[in-house]
Structures are given as structure tokens and as C-alpha cells.
PDB file of C-alpha atoms in Angstrom:
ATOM      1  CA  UNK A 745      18.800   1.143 -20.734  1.00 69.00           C
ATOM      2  CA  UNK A 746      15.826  -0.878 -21.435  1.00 93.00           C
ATOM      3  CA  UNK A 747      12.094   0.232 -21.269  1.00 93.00           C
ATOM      4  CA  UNK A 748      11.227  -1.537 -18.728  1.00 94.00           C
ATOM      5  CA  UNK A 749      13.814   0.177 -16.141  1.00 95.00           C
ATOM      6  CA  UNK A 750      13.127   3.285 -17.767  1.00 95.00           C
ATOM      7  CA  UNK A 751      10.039   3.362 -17.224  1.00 95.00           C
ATOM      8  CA  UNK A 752      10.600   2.416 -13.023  1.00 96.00           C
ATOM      9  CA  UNK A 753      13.307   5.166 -12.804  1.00 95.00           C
ATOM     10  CA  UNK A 754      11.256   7.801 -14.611  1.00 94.00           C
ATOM     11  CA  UNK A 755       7.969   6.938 -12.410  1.00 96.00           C
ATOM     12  CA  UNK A 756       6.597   9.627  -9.712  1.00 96.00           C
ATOM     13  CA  UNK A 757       3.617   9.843  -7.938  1.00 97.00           C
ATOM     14  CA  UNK A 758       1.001  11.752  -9.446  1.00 97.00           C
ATOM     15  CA  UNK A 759      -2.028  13.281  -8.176  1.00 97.00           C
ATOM     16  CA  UNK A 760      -3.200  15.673 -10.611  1.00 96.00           C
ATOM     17  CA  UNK A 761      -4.389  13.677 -13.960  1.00 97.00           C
ATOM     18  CA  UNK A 762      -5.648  14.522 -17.362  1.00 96.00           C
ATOM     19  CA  UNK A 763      -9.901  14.842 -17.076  1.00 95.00           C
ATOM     20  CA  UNK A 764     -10.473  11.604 -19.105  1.00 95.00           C
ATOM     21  CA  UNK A 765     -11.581   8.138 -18.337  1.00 98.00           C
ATOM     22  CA  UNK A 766      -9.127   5.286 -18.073  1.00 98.00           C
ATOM     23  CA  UNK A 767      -9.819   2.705 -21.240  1.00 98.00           C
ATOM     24  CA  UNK A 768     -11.272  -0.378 -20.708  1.00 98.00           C
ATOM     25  CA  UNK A 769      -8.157  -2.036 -22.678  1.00 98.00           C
ATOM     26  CA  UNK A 770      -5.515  -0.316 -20.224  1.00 98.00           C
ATOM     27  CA  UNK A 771      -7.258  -0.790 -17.339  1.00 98.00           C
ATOM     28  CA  UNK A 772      -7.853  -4.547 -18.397  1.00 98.00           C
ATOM     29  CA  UNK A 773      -4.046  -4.584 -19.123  1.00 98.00           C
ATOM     30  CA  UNK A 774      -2.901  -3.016 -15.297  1.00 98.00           C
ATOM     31  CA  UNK A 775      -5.509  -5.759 -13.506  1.00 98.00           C
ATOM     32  CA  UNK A 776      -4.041  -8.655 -15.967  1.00 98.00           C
ATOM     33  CA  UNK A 777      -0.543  -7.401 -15.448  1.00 98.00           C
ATOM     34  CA  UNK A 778      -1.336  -6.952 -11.285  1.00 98.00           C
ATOM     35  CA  UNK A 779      -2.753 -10.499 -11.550  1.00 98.00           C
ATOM     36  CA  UNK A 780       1.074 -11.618 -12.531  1.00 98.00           C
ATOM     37  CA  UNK A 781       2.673 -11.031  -9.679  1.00 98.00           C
ATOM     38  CA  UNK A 782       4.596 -13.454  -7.775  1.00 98.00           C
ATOM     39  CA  UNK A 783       2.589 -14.684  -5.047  1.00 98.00           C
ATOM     40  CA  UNK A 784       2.915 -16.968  -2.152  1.00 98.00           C
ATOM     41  CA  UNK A 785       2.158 -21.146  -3.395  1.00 98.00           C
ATOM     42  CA  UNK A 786       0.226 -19.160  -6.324  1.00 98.00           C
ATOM     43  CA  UNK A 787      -2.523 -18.901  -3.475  1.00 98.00           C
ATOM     44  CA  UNK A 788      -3.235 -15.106  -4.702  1.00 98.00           C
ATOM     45  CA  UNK A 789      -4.186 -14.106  -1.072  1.00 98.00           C
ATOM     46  CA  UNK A 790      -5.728 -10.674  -2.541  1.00 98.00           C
ATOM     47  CA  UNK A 791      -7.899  -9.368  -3.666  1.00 98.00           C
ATOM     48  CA  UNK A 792      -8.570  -6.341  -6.042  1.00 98.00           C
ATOM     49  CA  UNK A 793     -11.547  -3.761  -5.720  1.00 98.00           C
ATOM     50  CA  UNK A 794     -11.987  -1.204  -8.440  1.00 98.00           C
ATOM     51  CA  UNK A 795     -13.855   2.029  -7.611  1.00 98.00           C
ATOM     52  CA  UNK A 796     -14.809   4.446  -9.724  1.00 98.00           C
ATOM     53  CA  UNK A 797     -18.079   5.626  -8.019  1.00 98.00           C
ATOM     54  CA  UNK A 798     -17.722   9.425  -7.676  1.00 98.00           C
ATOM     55  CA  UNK A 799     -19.033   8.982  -3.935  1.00 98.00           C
ATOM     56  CA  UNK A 800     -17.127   6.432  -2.952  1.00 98.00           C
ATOM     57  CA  UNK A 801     -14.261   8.326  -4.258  1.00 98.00           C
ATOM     58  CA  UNK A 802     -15.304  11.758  -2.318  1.00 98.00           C
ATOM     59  CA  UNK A 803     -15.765   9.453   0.899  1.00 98.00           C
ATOM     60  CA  UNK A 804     -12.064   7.779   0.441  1.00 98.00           C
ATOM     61  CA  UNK A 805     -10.450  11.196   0.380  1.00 98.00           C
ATOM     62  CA  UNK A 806     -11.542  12.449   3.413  1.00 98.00           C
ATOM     63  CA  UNK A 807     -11.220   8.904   5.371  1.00 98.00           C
ATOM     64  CA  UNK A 808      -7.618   8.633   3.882  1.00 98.00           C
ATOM     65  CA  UNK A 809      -6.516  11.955   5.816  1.00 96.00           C
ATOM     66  CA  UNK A 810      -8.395  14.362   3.862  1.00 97.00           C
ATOM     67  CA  UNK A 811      -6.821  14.400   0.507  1.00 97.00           C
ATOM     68  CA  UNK A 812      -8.861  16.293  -1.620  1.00 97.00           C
ATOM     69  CA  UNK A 813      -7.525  14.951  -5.326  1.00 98.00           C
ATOM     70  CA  UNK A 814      -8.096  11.255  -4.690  1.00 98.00           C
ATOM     71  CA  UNK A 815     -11.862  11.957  -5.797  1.00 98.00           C
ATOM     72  CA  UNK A 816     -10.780  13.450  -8.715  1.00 97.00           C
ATOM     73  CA  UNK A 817      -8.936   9.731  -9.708  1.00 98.00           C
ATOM     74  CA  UNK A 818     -10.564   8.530 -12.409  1.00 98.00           C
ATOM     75  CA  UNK A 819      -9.981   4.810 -10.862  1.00 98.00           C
ATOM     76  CA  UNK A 820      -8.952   4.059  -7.457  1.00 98.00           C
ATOM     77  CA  UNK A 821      -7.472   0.593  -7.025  1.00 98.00           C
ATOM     78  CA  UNK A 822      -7.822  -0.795  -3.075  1.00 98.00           C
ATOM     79  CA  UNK A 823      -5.423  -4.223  -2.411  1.00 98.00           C
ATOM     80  CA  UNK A 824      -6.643  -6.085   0.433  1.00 98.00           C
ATOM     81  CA  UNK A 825      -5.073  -8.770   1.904  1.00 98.00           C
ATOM     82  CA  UNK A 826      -7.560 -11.832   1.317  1.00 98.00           C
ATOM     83  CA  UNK A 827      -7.813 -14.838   3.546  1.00 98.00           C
ATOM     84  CA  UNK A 828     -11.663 -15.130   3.511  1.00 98.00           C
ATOM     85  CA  UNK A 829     -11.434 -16.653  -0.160  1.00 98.00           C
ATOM     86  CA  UNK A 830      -9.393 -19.412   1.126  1.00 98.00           C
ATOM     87  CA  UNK A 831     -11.532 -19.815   4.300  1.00 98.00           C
ATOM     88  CA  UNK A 832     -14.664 -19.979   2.617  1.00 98.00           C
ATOM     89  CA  UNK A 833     -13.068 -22.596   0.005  1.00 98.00           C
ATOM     90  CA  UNK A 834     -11.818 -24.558   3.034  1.00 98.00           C
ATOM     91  CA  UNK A 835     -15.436 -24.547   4.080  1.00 98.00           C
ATOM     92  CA  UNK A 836     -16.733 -25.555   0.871  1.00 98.00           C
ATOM     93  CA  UNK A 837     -14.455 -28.621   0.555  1.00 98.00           C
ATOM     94  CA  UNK A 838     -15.467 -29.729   4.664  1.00 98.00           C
ATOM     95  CA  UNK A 839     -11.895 -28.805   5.544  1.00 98.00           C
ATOM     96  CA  UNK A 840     -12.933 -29.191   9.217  1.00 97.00           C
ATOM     97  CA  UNK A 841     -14.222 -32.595   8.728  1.00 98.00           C
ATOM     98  CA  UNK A 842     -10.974 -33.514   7.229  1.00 98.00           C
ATOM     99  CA  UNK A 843      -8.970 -32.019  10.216  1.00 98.00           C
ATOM    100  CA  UNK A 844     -11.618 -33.478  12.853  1.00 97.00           C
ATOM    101  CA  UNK A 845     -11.380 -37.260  10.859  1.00 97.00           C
ATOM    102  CA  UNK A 846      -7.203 -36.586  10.973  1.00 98.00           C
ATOM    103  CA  UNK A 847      -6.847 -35.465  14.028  1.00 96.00           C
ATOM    104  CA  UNK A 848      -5.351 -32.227  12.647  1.00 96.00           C
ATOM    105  CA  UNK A 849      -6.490 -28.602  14.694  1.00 95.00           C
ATOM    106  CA  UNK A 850      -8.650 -26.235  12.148  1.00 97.00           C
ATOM    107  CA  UNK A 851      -7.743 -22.705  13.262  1.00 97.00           C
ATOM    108  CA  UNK A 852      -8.486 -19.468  11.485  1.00 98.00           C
ATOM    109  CA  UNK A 853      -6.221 -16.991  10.066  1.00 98.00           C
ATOM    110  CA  UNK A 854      -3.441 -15.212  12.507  1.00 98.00           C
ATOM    111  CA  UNK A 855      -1.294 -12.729  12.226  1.00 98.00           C
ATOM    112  CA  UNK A 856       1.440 -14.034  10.105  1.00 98.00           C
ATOM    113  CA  UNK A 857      -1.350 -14.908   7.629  1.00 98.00           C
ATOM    114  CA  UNK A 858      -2.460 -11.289   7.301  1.00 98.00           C
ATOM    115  CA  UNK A 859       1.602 -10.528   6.895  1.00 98.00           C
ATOM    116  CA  UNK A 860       1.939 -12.778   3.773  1.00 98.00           C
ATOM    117  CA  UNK A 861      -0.996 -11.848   2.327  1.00 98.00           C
ATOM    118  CA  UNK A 862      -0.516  -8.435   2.461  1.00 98.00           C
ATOM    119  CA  UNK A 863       2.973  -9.101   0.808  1.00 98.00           C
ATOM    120  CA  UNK A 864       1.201 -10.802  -2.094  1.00 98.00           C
ATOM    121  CA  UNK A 865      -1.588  -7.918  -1.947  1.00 98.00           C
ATOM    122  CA  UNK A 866       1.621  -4.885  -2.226  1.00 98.00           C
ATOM    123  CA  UNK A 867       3.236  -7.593  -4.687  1.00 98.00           C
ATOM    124  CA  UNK A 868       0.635  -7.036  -6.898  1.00 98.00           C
ATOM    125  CA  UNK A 869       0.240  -3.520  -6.393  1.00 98.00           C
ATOM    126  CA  UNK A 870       3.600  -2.538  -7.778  1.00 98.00           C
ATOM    127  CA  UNK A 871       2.879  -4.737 -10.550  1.00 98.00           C
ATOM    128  CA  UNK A 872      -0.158  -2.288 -11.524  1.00 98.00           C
ATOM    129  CA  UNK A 873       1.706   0.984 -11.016  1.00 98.00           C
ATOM    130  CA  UNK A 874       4.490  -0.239 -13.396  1.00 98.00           C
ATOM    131  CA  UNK A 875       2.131  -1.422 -16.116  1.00 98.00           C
ATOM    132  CA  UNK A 876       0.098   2.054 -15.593  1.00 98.00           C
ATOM    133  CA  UNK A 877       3.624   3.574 -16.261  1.00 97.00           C
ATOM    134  CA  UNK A 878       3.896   2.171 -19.644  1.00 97.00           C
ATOM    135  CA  UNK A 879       0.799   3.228 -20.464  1.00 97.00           C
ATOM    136  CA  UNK A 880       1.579   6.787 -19.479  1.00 96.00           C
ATOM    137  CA  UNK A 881      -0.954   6.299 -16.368  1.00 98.00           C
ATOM    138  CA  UNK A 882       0.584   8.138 -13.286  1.00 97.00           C
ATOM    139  CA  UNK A 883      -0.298   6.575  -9.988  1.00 98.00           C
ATOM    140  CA  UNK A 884       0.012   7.318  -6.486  1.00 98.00           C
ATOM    141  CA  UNK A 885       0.041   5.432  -3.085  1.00 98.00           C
ATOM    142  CA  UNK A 886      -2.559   5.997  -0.379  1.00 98.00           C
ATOM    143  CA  UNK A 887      -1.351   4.274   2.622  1.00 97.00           C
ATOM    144  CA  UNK A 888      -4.083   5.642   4.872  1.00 98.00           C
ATOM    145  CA  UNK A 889      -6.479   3.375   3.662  1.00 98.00           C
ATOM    146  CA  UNK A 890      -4.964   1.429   6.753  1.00 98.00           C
ATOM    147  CA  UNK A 891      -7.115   3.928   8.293  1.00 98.00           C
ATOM    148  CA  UNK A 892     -10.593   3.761   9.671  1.00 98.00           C
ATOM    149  CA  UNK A 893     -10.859   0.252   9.569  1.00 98.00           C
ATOM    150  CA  UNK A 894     -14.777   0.498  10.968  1.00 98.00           C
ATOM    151  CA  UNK A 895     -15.464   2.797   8.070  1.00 98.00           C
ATOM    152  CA  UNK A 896     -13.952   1.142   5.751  1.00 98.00           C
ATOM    153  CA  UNK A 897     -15.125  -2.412   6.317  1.00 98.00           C
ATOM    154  CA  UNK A 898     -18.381  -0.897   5.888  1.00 98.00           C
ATOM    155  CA  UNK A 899     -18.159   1.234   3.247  1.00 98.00           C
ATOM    156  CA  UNK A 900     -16.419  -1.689   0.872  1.00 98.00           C
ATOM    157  CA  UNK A 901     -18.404  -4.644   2.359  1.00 98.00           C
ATOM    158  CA  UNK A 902     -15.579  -6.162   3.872  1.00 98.00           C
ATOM    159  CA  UNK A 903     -15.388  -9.714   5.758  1.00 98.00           C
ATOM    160  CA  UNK A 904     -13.706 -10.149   8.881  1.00 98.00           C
ATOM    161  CA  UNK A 905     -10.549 -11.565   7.013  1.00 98.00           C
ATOM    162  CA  UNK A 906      -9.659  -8.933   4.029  1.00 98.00           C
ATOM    163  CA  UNK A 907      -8.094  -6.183   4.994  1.00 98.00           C
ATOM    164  CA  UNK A 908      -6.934  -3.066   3.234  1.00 98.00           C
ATOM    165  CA  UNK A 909      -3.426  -2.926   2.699  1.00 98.00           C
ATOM    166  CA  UNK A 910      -2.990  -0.377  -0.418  1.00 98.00           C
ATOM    167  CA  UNK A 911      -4.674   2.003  -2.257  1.00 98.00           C
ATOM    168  CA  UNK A 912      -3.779   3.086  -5.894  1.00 98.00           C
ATOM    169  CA  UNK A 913      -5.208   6.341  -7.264  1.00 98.00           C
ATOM    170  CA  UNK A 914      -4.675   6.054 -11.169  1.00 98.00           C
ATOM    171  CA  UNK A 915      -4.757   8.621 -13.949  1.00 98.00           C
ATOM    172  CA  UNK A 916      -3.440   9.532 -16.942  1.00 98.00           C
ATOM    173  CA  UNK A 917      -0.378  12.356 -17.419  1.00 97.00           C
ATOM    174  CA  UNK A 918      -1.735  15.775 -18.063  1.00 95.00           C
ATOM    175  CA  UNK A 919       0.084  17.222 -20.893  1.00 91.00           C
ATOM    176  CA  UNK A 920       1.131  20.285 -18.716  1.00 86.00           C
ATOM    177  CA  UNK A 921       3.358  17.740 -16.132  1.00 85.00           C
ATOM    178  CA  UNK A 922       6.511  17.679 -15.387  1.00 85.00           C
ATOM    179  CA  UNK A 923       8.242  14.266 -14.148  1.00 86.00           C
ATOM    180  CA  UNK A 924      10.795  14.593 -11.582  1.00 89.00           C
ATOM    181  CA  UNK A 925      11.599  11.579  -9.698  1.00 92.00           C
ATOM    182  CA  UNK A 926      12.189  12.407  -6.609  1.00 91.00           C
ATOM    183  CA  UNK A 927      15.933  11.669  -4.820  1.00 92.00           C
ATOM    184  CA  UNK A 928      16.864   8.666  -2.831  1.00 94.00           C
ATOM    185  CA  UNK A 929      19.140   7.349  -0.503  1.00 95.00           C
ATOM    186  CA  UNK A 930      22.008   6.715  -1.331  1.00 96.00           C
ATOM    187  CA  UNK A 931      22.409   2.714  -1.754  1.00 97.00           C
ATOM    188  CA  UNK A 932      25.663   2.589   0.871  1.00 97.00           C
ATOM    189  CA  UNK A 933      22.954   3.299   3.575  1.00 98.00           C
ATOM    190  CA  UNK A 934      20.140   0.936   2.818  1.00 98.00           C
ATOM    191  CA  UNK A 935      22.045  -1.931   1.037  1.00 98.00           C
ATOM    192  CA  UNK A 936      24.192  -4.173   3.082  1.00 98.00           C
ATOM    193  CA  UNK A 937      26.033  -7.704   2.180  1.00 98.00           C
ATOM    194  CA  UNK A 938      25.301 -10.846   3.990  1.00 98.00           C
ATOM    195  CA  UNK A 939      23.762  -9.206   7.494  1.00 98.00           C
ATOM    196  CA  UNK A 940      22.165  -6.022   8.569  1.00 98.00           C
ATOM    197  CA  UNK A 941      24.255  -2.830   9.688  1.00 98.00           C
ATOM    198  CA  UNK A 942      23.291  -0.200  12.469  1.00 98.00           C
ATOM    199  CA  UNK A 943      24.142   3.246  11.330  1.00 98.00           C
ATOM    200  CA  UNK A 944      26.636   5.171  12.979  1.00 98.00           C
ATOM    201  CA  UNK A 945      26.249   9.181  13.616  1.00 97.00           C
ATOM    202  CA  UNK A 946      28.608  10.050  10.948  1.00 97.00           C
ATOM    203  CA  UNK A 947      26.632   7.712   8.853  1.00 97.00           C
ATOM    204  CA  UNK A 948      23.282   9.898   9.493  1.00 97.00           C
ATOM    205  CA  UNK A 949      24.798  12.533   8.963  1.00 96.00           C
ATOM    206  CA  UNK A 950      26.005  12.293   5.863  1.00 97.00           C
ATOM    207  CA  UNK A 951      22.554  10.163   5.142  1.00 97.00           C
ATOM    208  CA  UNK A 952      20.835  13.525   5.579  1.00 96.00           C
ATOM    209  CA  UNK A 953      23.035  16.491   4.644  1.00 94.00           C
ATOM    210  CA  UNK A 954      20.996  17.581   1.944  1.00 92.00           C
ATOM    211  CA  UNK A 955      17.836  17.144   3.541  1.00 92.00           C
ATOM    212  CA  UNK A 956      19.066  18.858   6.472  1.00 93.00           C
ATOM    213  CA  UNK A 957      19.543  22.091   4.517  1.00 89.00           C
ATOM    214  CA  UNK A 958      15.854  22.015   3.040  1.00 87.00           C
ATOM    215  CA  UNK A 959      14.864  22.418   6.765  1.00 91.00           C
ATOM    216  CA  UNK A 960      13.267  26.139   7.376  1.00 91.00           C
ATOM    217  CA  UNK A 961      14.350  27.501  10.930  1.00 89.00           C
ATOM    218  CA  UNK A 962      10.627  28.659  11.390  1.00 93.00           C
ATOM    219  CA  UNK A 963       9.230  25.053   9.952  1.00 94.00           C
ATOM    220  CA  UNK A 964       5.975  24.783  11.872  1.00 94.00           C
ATOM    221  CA  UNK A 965       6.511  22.177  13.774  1.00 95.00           C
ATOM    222  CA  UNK A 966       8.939  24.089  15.567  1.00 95.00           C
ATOM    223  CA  UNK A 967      11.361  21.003  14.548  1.00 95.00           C
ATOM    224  CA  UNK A 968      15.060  21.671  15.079  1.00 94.00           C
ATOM    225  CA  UNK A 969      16.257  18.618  12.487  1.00 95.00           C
ATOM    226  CA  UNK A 970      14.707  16.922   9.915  1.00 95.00           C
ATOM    227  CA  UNK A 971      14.323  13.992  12.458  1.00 96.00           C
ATOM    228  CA  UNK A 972      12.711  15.897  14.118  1.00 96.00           C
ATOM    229  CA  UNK A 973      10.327  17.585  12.035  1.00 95.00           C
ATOM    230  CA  UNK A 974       9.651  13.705  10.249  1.00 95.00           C
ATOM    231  CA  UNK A 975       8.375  12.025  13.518  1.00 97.00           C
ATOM    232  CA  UNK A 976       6.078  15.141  13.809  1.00 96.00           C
ATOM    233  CA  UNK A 977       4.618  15.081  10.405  1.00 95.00           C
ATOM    234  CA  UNK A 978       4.507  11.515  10.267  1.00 96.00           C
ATOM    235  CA  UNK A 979       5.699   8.824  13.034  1.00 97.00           C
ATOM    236  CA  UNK A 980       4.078  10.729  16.427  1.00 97.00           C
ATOM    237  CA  UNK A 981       1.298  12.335  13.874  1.00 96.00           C
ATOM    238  CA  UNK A 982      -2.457  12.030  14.807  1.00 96.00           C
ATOM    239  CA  UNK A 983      -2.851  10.095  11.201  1.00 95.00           C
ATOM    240  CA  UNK A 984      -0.357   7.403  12.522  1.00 96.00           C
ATOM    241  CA  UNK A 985      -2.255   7.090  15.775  1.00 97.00           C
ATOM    242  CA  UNK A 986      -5.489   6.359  14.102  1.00 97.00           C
ATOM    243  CA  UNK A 987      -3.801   4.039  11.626  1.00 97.00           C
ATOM    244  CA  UNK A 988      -2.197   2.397  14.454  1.00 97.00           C
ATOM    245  CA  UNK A 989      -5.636   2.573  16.460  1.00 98.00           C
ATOM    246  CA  UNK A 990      -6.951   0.995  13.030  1.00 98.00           C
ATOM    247  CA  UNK A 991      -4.867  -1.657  12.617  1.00 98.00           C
ATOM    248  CA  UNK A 992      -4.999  -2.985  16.333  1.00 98.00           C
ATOM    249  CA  UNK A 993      -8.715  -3.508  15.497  1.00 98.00           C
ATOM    250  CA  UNK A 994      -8.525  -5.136  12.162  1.00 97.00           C
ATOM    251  CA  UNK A 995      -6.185  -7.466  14.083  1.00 97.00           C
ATOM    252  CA  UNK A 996      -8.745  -8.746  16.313  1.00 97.00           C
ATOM    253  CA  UNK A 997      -9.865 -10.833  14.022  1.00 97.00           C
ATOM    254  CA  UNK A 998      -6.287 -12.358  12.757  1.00 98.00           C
ATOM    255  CA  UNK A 999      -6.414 -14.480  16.159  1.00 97.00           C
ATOM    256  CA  UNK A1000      -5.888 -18.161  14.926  1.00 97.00           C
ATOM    257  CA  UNK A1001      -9.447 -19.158  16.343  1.00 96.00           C
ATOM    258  CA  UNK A1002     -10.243 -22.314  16.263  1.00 96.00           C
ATOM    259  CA  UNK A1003     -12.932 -23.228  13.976  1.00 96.00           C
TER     260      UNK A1003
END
């Protein structure tokens, strides 16, 4: 097996990390390497911040659902989905002028903008986590960053047209850790040839037969399946709703105005 596949199947998500700084050099090398990534008509619609202020770090674990060790991150990487770059370069270059002088309509971004940027913004993203692997830099996803939008916007300066789309905690290994990638599906049930298959019953429940036995009788969401108990903790959770409340008003601004 190469390195480069051993490194992806060894990866897990880490959230305790050894109590030293990340190196200028690696964290150079995870940005570079993030900056790689394949990315719709090489537009880059992302863009990176870095945090590493302690209070910004404190605040970002409690707005991210209360998660306690993302302040203790040594770097915290947040992806947002950029279109206000290329707005504000259309502006500089009189784009509407152009449109007016061609007849063409000069609308702002929409929806399916914010959908291929964040693409390129998660694009990138996996990039960094697999470069931090190499360098024996754990990482871990924080999709609740979708959270809070108000907050958030705020708190990072945001415009109206970058939104956050991923978060990255990073961190060295401790010594102490072990690495056990966690199990997946088996590929029969998520890859298909040629067009997409609905799952039969017998399907799910040999999908789930080991996960079904991991499920305590007295679980405490009362949950009589791990179905169950997986739209409680997360689909019908009070985190989704606000993420969901979040996202409806970040979208207010992905209208298509016209400019």
C-alpha cells in the first residue's frame, strides 16, 4: 500500500492533542497543500480563516454545540464558501457597466452559487486534513459552525456572501493515543453502478446488524433502534434545528438580486 492511502485509511478524528504549537513550516505546508485542491474554473470560491486566538477559540466551542476541547486546538481552520471575492472583483472591473452596455442582467449570488462554492470550500478542507495526517497532525470536523450564523458573521467579520461551511480543529498526536479508525459501511450499500438504488428492508438490516447490537435497552433517548436513537441525537436534535434555523438565514442573502 502506498503512503498516501495509508495515511487516509489510518486517519481518525482527534480531539485531544499534544500541548504544543503547530510549526509555522507544517502549518504553511496544510494551507499550501489546501490551496491545491481541485476547484470549480480554478475560481477558488473559498476562503480560509486561521484562528488561533485563545478567545476566539473558547467562543467557537460553545457556539459549535458546546464542545469543550475545540479551545484547546492549537489552530482552528474555518472554510467558508466565498462569493464576495468574486463580487467585489466584478465591481472593480465595472462588471455592471459591461452587462448594462451588453444587454446582459447583473444578478448577485443564488443558491446554487453558495452550493459550488461550498464544494470547492469542503474540497479544500479534506485536502488540509490529509496533509495534517502526514505530518502526524490529527484533525477533526466541526460541522456546527453552520450554526449561529448571526454570531458568527459577527464574530469573524463576515460579508453577506461567505459563509461557513467547515471547521477544522488541528493538533498534533499525543504520544499516549491510540488510532482506531472507526468502521464503515460496507461498500455494497453506498456504492452503486450506473444509477442510484433504494434499499430494501433486508438491505437495512443487514446495513445495521452490528450497530444494532451496540444499542443499550435503557439508551436515554428511550430509542427502540438505532434509527431511532440517530434521528434523536442528531436529525430531530435541537443542534439540527438551530443549524437548520441558521442556514435559512444565511440564505437570505444567496437570492440572485439584481445588482
Amino acid at each position: 500500500m502506498n503512503k498516501i492511502i495509508d495515511v487516509i485509511n489510518k486517519r481518525v478524528s482527534l480531539r485531544k492533542y499534544a500541548d504544543r504549537e503547530i510549526s509555522k513550516e507544517h502549518l504553511d505546508t496544510i494551507i499550501n497543500s489546501a490551496m491545491r485542491a481541485p476547484t470549480a474554473g480554478n475560481m477558488m470560491l473559498y476562503t480560509m480563516l486561521v484562528i488561533k486566538d485563545k478567545d476566539k477559540k473558547k467562543k467557537l466551542s460553545k457556539t459549535c454545540d458546546n464542545q469543550p476541547f475545540i479551545a484547546n486546538a492549537p489552530v482552528v481552520l474555518v472554510f467558508l464558501a466565498d462569493m464576495q471575492r468574486w463580487f467585489d472583483y466584478y465591481d472593480h472591473c465595472n462588471v455592471k457597466g459591461y452587462c448594462e452596455n451588453h444587454d446582459l442582467g447583473y444578478n448577485g449570488p443564488q443558491e446554487s452559487d453558495l452550493l459550488l462554492a461550498a464544494s470547492d470550500a469542503i474540497i479544500a478542507a479534506q485536502n488540509a486534513v490529509i496533509a495534517a495526517e502526514s505530518l502526524d497532525i490529527g484533525s477533526c470536523y466541526i460541522g456546527d459552525i453552520i450554526e449561529n450564523y448571526e454570531i458568527h458573521k459577527e464574530m469573524l467579520n463576515l460579508p453577506d456572501w461567505a459563509f461557513p461551511v467547515a471547521m477544522l480543529c488541528l493538533g498534533y498526536y499525543p504520544e499516549e493515543i491510540s488510532r482506531t479508525p472507526r468502521s464503515r459501511f460496507d461498500r455494497e450499500y453506498i456504492v452503486f453502478d450506473e444509477e442510484y438504488k433504494r434499499l430494501s428492508k433486508e438491505d437495512f438490516n443487514n446495513m445495521y446488524k452490528n450497530t444494532e447490537k451496540k444499542i443499550s435497552k435503557d439508551n436515554k433517548f428511550q430509542a427502540e433502534n438505532f434509527g431511532q436513537m440517530m434521528y434523536a441525537r442528531k436529525t430531530g436534535s435541537d443542534f439540527s434545528k438551530e443549524m437548520a434555523r441558521s442556514v435559512k438565514v444565511a440564505l437570505k442573502n444567496w437570492d440572485g438580486r439584481k445588482l
